[in-house]
Amino acid sequence: MKTPHTVQESRDAIAAWEPHIHAFLETFEAPEVLEGVLAGKPIAIKDNIVTKFGHTSAASKMLENFQSPYNAAVVEKLIDAGAAIVGKANLDEFAMGSSTEYSAFGVTKNPWDISRVSGGSSGGSAAAVASGEVWGAIGTETGGSVRHPASLCGVVGVKPTYGRVSRHGLISYGSSLDQAGPMARTVKDAALLLEIIAGNDPYDATSSQEPVGMYVHACDKDITGMKIGVPEEFFGVGIHPEVEKLVRAAVESLKDQGAIITPISLSLTSAAIPVYYLIAKAEASTNLSRYDGLRYGDMDVHDVSLLEHYIHARGKGFGPEVKRAILMGTYALSAGYVDAWYKQASKVRTLIRREYEEAFKAVDVIAGPVTPEPAFPIGSKMSDPLQMYLADALTVPANLAGVPALSVPCGFTSENLPVGLQVIASHFQEEKMFSAAAAYEKQHDWHTRFPELP
Ligand code: GLN
């Protein structure tokens, strides 16, 4: 297997891999494109990003068969650059989850070991890149959903600064956190994709006016003298010993290239999970109220009151994790509880953001693990939602702070499971993050390894 550069190569790989991994909810007979920067490179789009071709379901029964009248901004930009959109990638329903097991249309398996999860929520996008079904993919993050599956599947995954990429056409989960990001086999390919999709968009008021950086160029920059902070809290309780070993070795390798490594403290790391889940679920509960069963969802119910209609449509249309989000979020926002939960979480979020701003006064980038453990067995966390949430402990801080972060492969465990190195930069400092990750990648050959067809 190798990285596909044409629609035909992608089609062959999809035919070989899909029966084993189920990375796609839908594939297209995309025409070969010869022009543009991407000149026909096959790309997968996470299915919570709308396309006017095919369907957009966000892996939810609620939106089964939904067809969007327009393309998301990122999709328009990719098509303009000559991308061949070959399919819509699987995800956890409405991007809620960390394993793609919450998809209403079946789990995406990890190409490195099909008894394990691909991570989430952009598991389909990650597995499609890892297996060589596509050259690149677009995922989305609210809390780690690009970096988490990228790490578990052994590909590069980037979460840009909040506001760097337009959210127009991205199905909302937590609007103060949502951001689309690229996935690819190499740091430079991911940098190129970000250069294409980034930029201000009048259709998204939160998209930034800040000029787009030269991300591809940044990949060839020397990192001598770059200051890299390593937060000790990222190696706390629950860290898998092999993950710790590989990530510490990766940091050593950056040091060998002239980077200056300093231990730092991010004391609020352990607060990130409760703060993130309160804020994300609160925002989700309001965003999901639009799925009222009148415009979308199962309308096959007659002679009932409006309330009964809602109960029927939402009861049938939403899966367990989405229902949990609505319950948790509605509770955190309800009168009498909003001060104790949502407002309190928002205050701690500000403290987390400040802690990152302080840290970046002393260092250029922060490096550490992406996930506490490698890909876990399918089914192993489904009975305990809290265990699933803990998979996000090291990814959600960057979302809360709004800063850019990526995952780059840094080796394999003794069970041949990929592990990612996380590189985090300050707001709109994506270039530094790409320089560090690309410098690391140049010294290793992890990105040249492909999983074997089961
Ligand atoms: N596990 C996270 C959640 O369910 C993933 C969110 C995301 O980044 N889409 O909230």
Coordinates of C-alpha atoms and ligand atoms in Angstrom, one line a residue:
M1 CA 0.0 0.0 0.0
K2 CA 1.0 3.6 -0.6
T3 CA -0.5 7.1 -0.5
P4 CA -2.9 7.5 -3.4
H5 CA -2.4 10.5 -5.6
T6 CA -5.2 9.9 -8.1
V7 CA -8.9 9.0 -7.9
Q8 CA -8.1 5.6 -9.5
E9 CA -5.5 4.7 -6.8
S10 CA -7.9 5.8 -4.1
R11 CA -10.8 3.8 -5.6
D12 CA -8.6 0.6 -5.6
A13 CA -7.5 1.2 -2.0
I14 CA -11.1 1.8 -0.9
A15 CA -12.3 -1.4 -2.6
A16 CA -9.6 -3.4 -0.8
W17 CA -9.9 -1.7 2.7
E18 CA -13.5 -0.7 3.2
P19 CA -14.9 -4.2 3.9
H20 CA -12.4 -4.3 6.8
I21 CA -12.5 -0.9 8.3
H22 CA -15.6 1.0 7.3
A23 CA -14.0 4.4 7.2
F24 CA -16.7 5.8 4.9
L25 CA -20.5 6.4 5.1
E26 CA -20.6 7.2 1.4
T27 CA -18.1 7.2 -1.5
F28 CA -18.4 9.0 -4.8
E29 CA -17.3 8.4 -8.3
A30 CA -15.2 11.6 -8.2
P31 CA -13.9 12.7 -11.6
E32 CA -10.1 12.9 -12.1
V33 CA -9.0 16.5 -11.7
L34 CA -5.8 17.7 -13.4
E35 CA -5.6 21.3 -12.3
G36 CA -5.0 23.2 -9.2
V37 CA -2.5 22.9 -6.3
L38 CA -4.0 19.6 -5.3
A39 CA -4.5 18.4 -8.9
G40 CA -6.9 15.6 -8.2
K41 CA -5.5 14.4 -4.8
P42 CA -8.2 12.2 -3.3
I43 CA -9.7 13.7 -0.1
A44 CA -12.2 12.4 2.5
I45 CA -14.6 14.8 4.2
K46 CA -15.9 14.1 7.7
D47 CA -19.6 13.7 7.4
N48 CA -20.5 16.5 9.8
I49 CA -19.3 18.9 7.1
V50 CA -21.9 19.7 4.5
T51 CA -21.6 18.9 0.8
K52 CA -24.2 19.6 -1.8
F53 CA -23.3 16.3 -3.5
G54 CA -24.2 13.1 -1.7
H55 CA -25.5 13.1 1.9
T56 CA -24.5 14.7 5.2
S57 CA -25.8 12.7 8.2
A58 CA -23.2 13.5 10.9
A59 CA -23.5 9.7 11.5
S60 CA -27.0 10.4 13.1
K61 CA -30.3 8.8 12.3
M62 CA -31.7 12.3 12.8
L63 CA -30.0 13.4 9.6
E64 CA -30.2 10.1 7.7
N65 CA -30.7 11.0 4.0
F66 CA -30.2 14.7 4.6
Q67 CA -28.9 16.5 1.5
S68 CA -27.4 19.9 1.9
P69 CA -28.3 22.7 -0.5
Y70 CA -24.7 24.2 -0.3
N71 CA -21.1 23.2 0.3
A72 CA -19.2 24.1 3.5
A73 CA -16.5 26.8 3.0
V74 CA -13.7 24.2 3.5
V75 CA -15.2 22.0 0.8
E76 CA -15.5 24.9 -1.7
K77 CA -11.9 25.8 -1.0
L78 CA -10.7 22.3 -1.6
I79 CA -12.6 21.9 -4.8
D80 CA -11.2 25.3 -6.0
A81 CA -7.7 23.9 -5.3
G82 CA -8.4 20.9 -7.4
A83 CA -9.2 18.3 -4.8
A84 CA -11.2 15.2 -5.7
I85 CA -13.7 14.6 -2.9
V86 CA -14.0 10.8 -2.9
G87 CA -16.3 10.3 0.1
K88 CA -17.8 11.3 3.4
A89 CA -16.0 9.8 6.4
N90 CA -17.6 8.1 9.4
L91 CA -17.6 9.8 12.9
D92 CA -19.1 9.5 16.3
E93 CA -22.7 10.8 16.0
F94 CA -22.6 14.6 15.8
A95 CA -18.8 14.3 16.6
M96 CA -19.5 13.2 20.2
G97 CA -17.2 10.5 21.2
S98 CA -13.6 9.3 21.1
S99 CA -13.8 6.0 19.3
T100 CA -16.3 6.3 16.4
E101 CA -18.3 3.6 18.1
Y102 CA -21.1 6.1 18.6
S103 CA -21.7 6.3 14.9
A104 CA -25.3 5.3 14.2
F105 CA -24.0 3.5 11.1
G106 CA -21.3 1.2 12.5
V107 CA -17.9 1.5 14.0
T108 CA -14.7 2.4 12.0
K109 CA -12.0 0.0 12.8
N110 CA -8.3 0.8 13.2
P111 CA -6.3 -0.3 10.1
W112 CA -3.4 -1.3 12.3
D113 CA -5.5 -3.7 14.3
I114 CA -9.1 -4.2 13.3
S115 CA -10.1 -5.4 16.8
R116 CA -9.3 -1.8 18.0
V117 CA -11.0 1.6 17.7
S118 CA -9.8 4.2 15.2
G119 CA -10.2 6.9 17.8
G120 CA -12.7 9.8 17.5
S121 CA -14.6 11.5 16.7
S122 CA -12.9 11.8 13.2
G123 CA -12.1 8.1 13.2
G124 CA -13.2 7.6 9.6
S125 CA -11.0 10.4 8.3
A126 CA -8.0 9.1 10.2
A127 CA -8.5 5.5 9.2
A128 CA -9.0 6.5 5.5
V129 CA -5.6 8.3 5.5
A130 CA -3.8 5.6 7.5
S131 CA -4.9 2.8 5.2
G132 CA -4.0 4.7 2.1
E133 CA -7.6 5.1 0.9
V134 CA -7.1 8.8 0.5
W135 CA -4.2 11.3 0.3
G136 CA -5.7 13.6 2.9
A137 CA -8.9 14.2 4.9
I138 CA -10.7 17.0 6.7
G139 CA -11.8 16.3 10.3
T140 CA -13.3 18.5 12.9
E141 CA -12.4 19.2 16.5
T142 CA -14.5 20.4 19.4
G143 CA -12.3 18.6 21.9
G144 CA -9.5 16.6 20.3
S145 CA -11.4 14.9 17.6
V146 CA -8.7 15.3 14.9
R147 CA -5.6 14.7 17.0
H148 CA -7.1 11.8 18.9
P149 CA -7.8 9.5 15.9
A150 CA -4.7 10.8 14.2
S151 CA -2.6 9.6 17.1
L152 CA -4.4 6.2 17.3
C153 CA -4.1 5.6 13.5
G154 CA -0.6 6.9 13.0
V155 CA -1.2 9.9 10.8
V156 CA -0.7 13.7 11.1
G157 CA -3.8 15.6 12.4
V158 CA -4.0 19.4 13.0
K159 CA -6.3 21.5 15.1
P160 CA -5.8 25.1 14.0
T161 CA -6.3 28.1 16.2
Y162 CA -10.0 28.7 16.9
G163 CA -11.2 31.0 14.1
R164 CA -8.4 30.1 11.7
V165 CA -10.7 28.0 9.5
S166 CA -14.3 29.0 8.6
R167 CA -17.0 27.0 10.4
H168 CA -19.5 27.8 7.7
G169 CA -21.1 24.4 6.8
L170 CA -19.8 22.6 9.8
I171 CA -22.6 21.0 11.8
S172 CA -22.4 22.7 15.2
Y173 CA -21.5 20.9 18.3
G174 CA -19.9 23.4 20.7
S175 CA -19.7 26.7 18.8
S176 CA -17.1 28.3 21.0
L177 CA -14.8 25.3 20.4
D178 CA -15.6 23.9 16.9
Q179 CA -12.9 24.0 14.3
A180 CA -12.1 22.0 11.2
G181 CA -8.6 20.7 10.6
P182 CA -6.6 18.6 8.1
M183 CA -5.2 15.1 8.3
A184 CA -2.6 13.6 6.1
R185 CA 0.4 11.2 6.0
T186 CA 3.1 13.9 6.4
V187 CA 3.4 17.2 8.2
K188 CA 4.0 19.1 4.9
D189 CA 0.8 17.6 3.3
A190 CA -1.2 18.7 6.3
A191 CA 0.4 22.1 6.2
L192 CA -0.6 22.5 2.6
L193 CA -4.2 21.5 3.3
L194 CA -4.3 24.0 6.1
E195 CA -3.0 26.8 3.9
I196 CA -5.8 26.0 1.4
I197 CA -8.7 25.8 3.9
A198 CA -7.6 28.6 6.3
G199 CA -8.7 32.3 6.1
N200 CA -11.4 34.8 6.9
D201 CA -15.0 34.0 5.7
P202 CA -17.8 36.6 5.8
Y203 CA -20.2 33.6 6.5
D204 CA -18.5 32.9 9.8
A205 CA -18.3 35.9 12.1
T206 CA -15.8 34.1 14.4
S207 CA -13.3 33.4 11.5
S208 CA -10.2 35.5 11.9
Q209 CA -8.9 38.4 9.8
E210 CA -5.3 37.3 10.7
P211 CA -3.3 36.7 7.5
V212 CA -2.8 33.0 6.8
G213 CA 0.8 31.8 7.5
M214 CA 3.3 30.1 5.2
Y215 CA 2.8 26.7 6.7
V216 CA 4.5 24.6 4.0
H217 CA 7.5 26.9 4.0
A218 CA 7.6 26.5 7.8
C219 CA 8.1 22.8 7.4
D220 CA 11.7 23.4 6.1
K221 CA 12.8 25.7 8.9
D222 CA 15.7 24.8 11.2
I223 CA 14.6 24.4 14.8
T224 CA 18.0 25.3 16.4
G225 CA 17.3 27.4 19.5
M226 CA 13.6 26.8 19.5
K227 CA 12.3 26.6 23.0
I228 CA 10.1 23.6 23.7
G229 CA 8.2 23.2 27.0
V230 CA 7.3 19.8 28.3
P231 CA 4.5 19.8 30.8
E232 CA 5.0 17.2 33.5
E233 CA 1.3 17.0 34.1
F234 CA 0.9 15.4 30.6
F235 CA 2.7 12.3 32.0
G236 CA 0.4 11.9 35.0
V237 CA -1.9 9.1 36.2
G238 CA -3.2 6.8 33.5
I239 CA -0.4 7.3 31.0
H240 CA 0.6 4.1 29.3
P241 CA 4.3 3.4 29.9
E242 CA 5.0 2.7 26.2
V243 CA 3.4 6.0 25.2
E244 CA 5.5 7.9 27.8
K245 CA 8.7 6.2 26.5
L246 CA 8.0 7.0 22.8
V247 CA 7.0 10.6 23.5
R248 CA 10.0 11.2 25.7
A249 CA 12.3 9.8 23.0
A250 CA 10.7 12.1 20.5
V251 CA 11.4 15.1 22.7
E252 CA 15.0 13.9 22.9
S253 CA 15.2 13.8 19.2
L254 CA 14.0 17.4 19.0
K255 CA 16.8 18.3 21.5
D256 CA 19.3 16.5 19.2
Q257 CA 18.3 18.9 16.5
G258 CA 19.1 22.0 18.5
A259 CA 15.8 22.7 20.3
I260 CA 16.1 23.8 24.0
I261 CA 13.9 21.6 26.2
T262 CA 12.5 23.0 29.4
P263 CA 10.1 21.2 31.8
I264 CA 7.1 23.4 32.4
S265 CA 4.0 23.1 34.6
L266 CA 0.4 23.4 33.3
S267 CA -1.2 23.0 36.7
L268 CA -4.8 23.2 35.4
T269 CA -4.4 20.1 33.2
S270 CA -6.6 18.0 35.4
A271 CA -9.4 20.5 35.4
A272 CA -9.7 20.4 31.6
I273 CA -12.0 17.3 31.3
P274 CA -14.7 18.6 33.7
V275 CA -14.5 22.1 32.3
Y276 CA -14.6 20.9 28.7
Y277 CA -17.5 18.5 29.1
L278 CA -19.6 21.1 30.9
I279 CA -19.0 23.7 28.3
A280 CA -19.2 21.4 25.2
K281 CA -22.3 19.7 26.4
A282 CA -24.0 23.0 27.4
E283 CA -23.4 24.3 23.9
A284 CA -24.4 21.1 22.4
S285 CA -27.7 21.1 24.2
T286 CA -28.6 24.4 22.6
N287 CA -27.2 23.6 19.2
L288 CA -29.1 20.3 19.0
S289 CA -32.5 21.9 19.9
R290 CA -32.9 22.7 16.2
Y291 CA -33.5 18.9 15.5
D292 CA -37.1 19.1 16.4
G293 CA -38.3 16.3 14.1
L294 CA -40.2 18.8 12.0
R295 CA -37.5 19.8 9.5
Y296 CA -35.3 16.7 10.0
G297 CA -35.7 13.3 11.5
D298 CA -38.5 10.7 11.6
M299 CA -41.8 12.3 10.8
D300 CA -43.7 9.1 10.6
V301 CA -46.0 9.8 13.5
H302 CA -49.6 11.0 13.3
D303 CA -52.4 12.4 15.5
V304 CA -50.1 13.3 18.4
S305 CA -49.5 16.5 20.2
L306 CA -46.5 18.7 19.4
L307 CA -44.7 17.5 22.5
E308 CA -45.3 13.9 21.7
H309 CA -44.0 14.5 18.2
Y310 CA -40.7 16.0 19.7
I311 CA -40.4 13.0 22.1
H312 CA -40.9 10.6 19.3
A313 CA -38.5 12.2 16.8
R314 CA -35.7 13.0 19.2
G315 CA -36.1 9.8 21.1
K316 CA -35.7 7.8 17.9
G317 CA -33.3 10.1 16.1
F318 CA -30.6 10.5 18.7
G319 CA -28.2 7.9 20.0
P320 CA -27.0 7.4 23.6
E321 CA -24.1 9.8 23.7
V322 CA -26.0 12.6 22.1
K323 CA -28.9 12.1 24.6
R324 CA -26.3 12.2 27.4
A325 CA -25.0 15.5 26.1
I326 CA -28.4 17.0 25.9
L327 CA -29.3 15.9 29.5
M328 CA -25.9 17.0 30.9
G329 CA -25.9 20.3 29.0
T330 CA -29.5 21.2 29.8
Y331 CA -28.8 20.5 33.5
A332 CA -25.7 22.6 33.5
L333 CA -27.6 25.6 32.0
S334 CA -30.8 25.3 33.9
A335 CA -31.9 28.0 36.4
G336 CA -30.5 27.3 39.8
Y337 CA -27.5 25.3 38.5
V338 CA -26.1 27.6 35.8
D339 CA -23.9 29.5 38.3
A340 CA -22.5 26.4 40.0
W341 CA -21.8 24.5 36.7
Y342 CA -21.7 26.4 33.4
K343 CA -20.5 29.8 34.7
Q344 CA -18.0 28.2 37.0
A345 CA -16.6 26.1 34.1
S346 CA -16.4 29.2 32.0
K347 CA -14.3 31.0 34.6
V348 CA -11.9 28.0 34.9
R349 CA -11.7 28.0 31.1
T350 CA -10.4 31.5 31.3
L351 CA -7.8 30.5 33.8
I352 CA -6.7 27.6 31.5
R353 CA -6.4 30.0 28.6
R354 CA -4.3 32.3 30.8
E355 CA -2.1 29.5 31.9
Y356 CA -1.3 28.7 28.2
E357 CA -0.7 32.4 27.4
E358 CA 1.7 32.6 30.4
A359 CA 3.5 29.4 29.2
F360 CA 4.0 30.8 25.7
K361 CA 5.8 33.8 27.1
A362 CA 8.7 31.4 28.0
V363 CA 8.5 28.8 25.2
D364 CA 7.8 28.6 21.5
V365 CA 5.9 25.4 21.5
I366 CA 4.7 22.7 24.0
A367 CA 5.3 19.0 23.4
G368 CA 3.8 15.9 25.0
P369 CA 1.6 12.9 24.4
V370 CA -1.7 13.3 22.5
T371 CA -3.5 10.5 24.2
P372 CA -2.8 8.6 27.5
E373 CA -2.9 5.2 25.7
P374 CA -2.8 3.7 22.3
A375 CA -5.9 2.4 20.4
F376 CA -8.1 0.5 22.8
P377 CA -10.2 -2.7 22.0
I378 CA -13.6 -2.1 20.4
G379 CA -16.2 -2.2 23.1
S380 CA -13.9 -1.8 26.0
K381 CA -15.1 1.7 27.1
M382 CA -18.7 1.6 25.9
S383 CA -20.2 0.7 29.3
D384 CA -18.3 3.6 31.1
P385 CA -18.7 7.1 29.5
L386 CA -16.3 8.6 32.0
Q387 CA -13.5 6.3 30.8
M388 CA -14.3 7.4 27.2
Y389 CA -14.1 11.1 28.3
L390 CA -10.7 10.5 29.9
A391 CA -9.2 9.6 26.5
D392 CA -9.4 13.3 25.8
A393 CA -7.5 14.5 28.9
L394 CA -4.5 15.8 27.0
T395 CA -6.2 17.1 23.9
V396 CA -9.1 19.2 25.3
P397 CA -6.8 21.8 27.0
A398 CA -5.8 23.3 23.6
N399 CA -9.4 23.5 22.5
L400 CA -10.4 25.4 25.7
A401 CA -7.4 27.7 25.3
G402 CA -8.2 28.1 21.6
V403 CA -4.6 27.4 20.6
P404 CA -3.4 25.3 17.6
A405 CA -2.1 21.8 18.2
L406 CA -1.2 18.8 16.1
S407 CA -0.4 15.1 16.4
V408 CA 2.6 13.6 14.5
P409 CA 3.4 9.9 14.6
C410 CA 6.3 9.1 16.9
G411 CA 6.6 5.4 16.9
F412 CA 4.8 2.1 17.6
T413 CA 4.2 0.1 20.7
S414 CA 5.3 -3.5 21.1
E415 CA 1.9 -4.5 19.8
N416 CA 2.5 -2.4 16.6
L417 CA 0.1 0.3 17.6
P418 CA 0.9 3.9 16.5
V419 CA 1.6 6.6 19.0
G420 CA 1.5 10.4 18.4
L421 CA 3.6 13.3 19.6
Q422 CA 1.5 16.4 20.4
V423 CA 2.9 19.9 19.5
I424 CA 1.0 22.9 20.7
A425 CA 1.7 26.5 19.8
S426 CA 0.3 29.9 20.8
H427 CA -2.6 31.6 19.0
F428 CA -2.0 31.9 15.3
Q429 CA 1.6 30.5 15.7
E430 CA 0.9 27.4 13.5
E431 CA 4.2 28.0 11.7
K432 CA 6.2 27.2 14.8
M433 CA 4.2 24.0 15.4
F434 CA 4.7 22.9 11.8
S435 CA 8.5 23.6 12.0
A436 CA 8.9 21.5 15.1
A437 CA 6.7 18.6 13.9
A438 CA 8.4 18.6 10.4
A439 CA 11.9 18.7 12.0
Y440 CA 10.9 15.6 14.0
E441 CA 9.4 13.8 11.1
K442 CA 12.5 14.3 8.9
Q443 CA 14.6 12.3 11.4
H444 CA 12.2 9.3 11.4
D445 CA 10.5 7.1 8.9
W446 CA 7.2 6.3 10.8
H447 CA 5.2 8.0 8.0
T448 CA 6.5 5.5 5.4
R449 CA 5.0 2.5 7.2
F450 CA 1.6 1.3 6.1
P451 CA -0.7 -1.2 7.8
E452 CA -1.1 -4.6 6.1
L453 CA -4.5 -5.5 4.7
P454 CA -6.1 -7.9 7.2
Ligands
GLN1 N1 -14.7 13.2 22.9 C1 -15.1 14.5 22.6 C2 -16.5 14.8 22.9 O1 -17.3 13.9 22.8 C3 -14.8 14.8 21.2 C4 -15.3 16.1 20.7 C5 -14.8 16.5 19.3 O2 -13.7 17.0 19.2 N2 -15.6 16.5 18.3 O3 -16.9 15.9 23.3

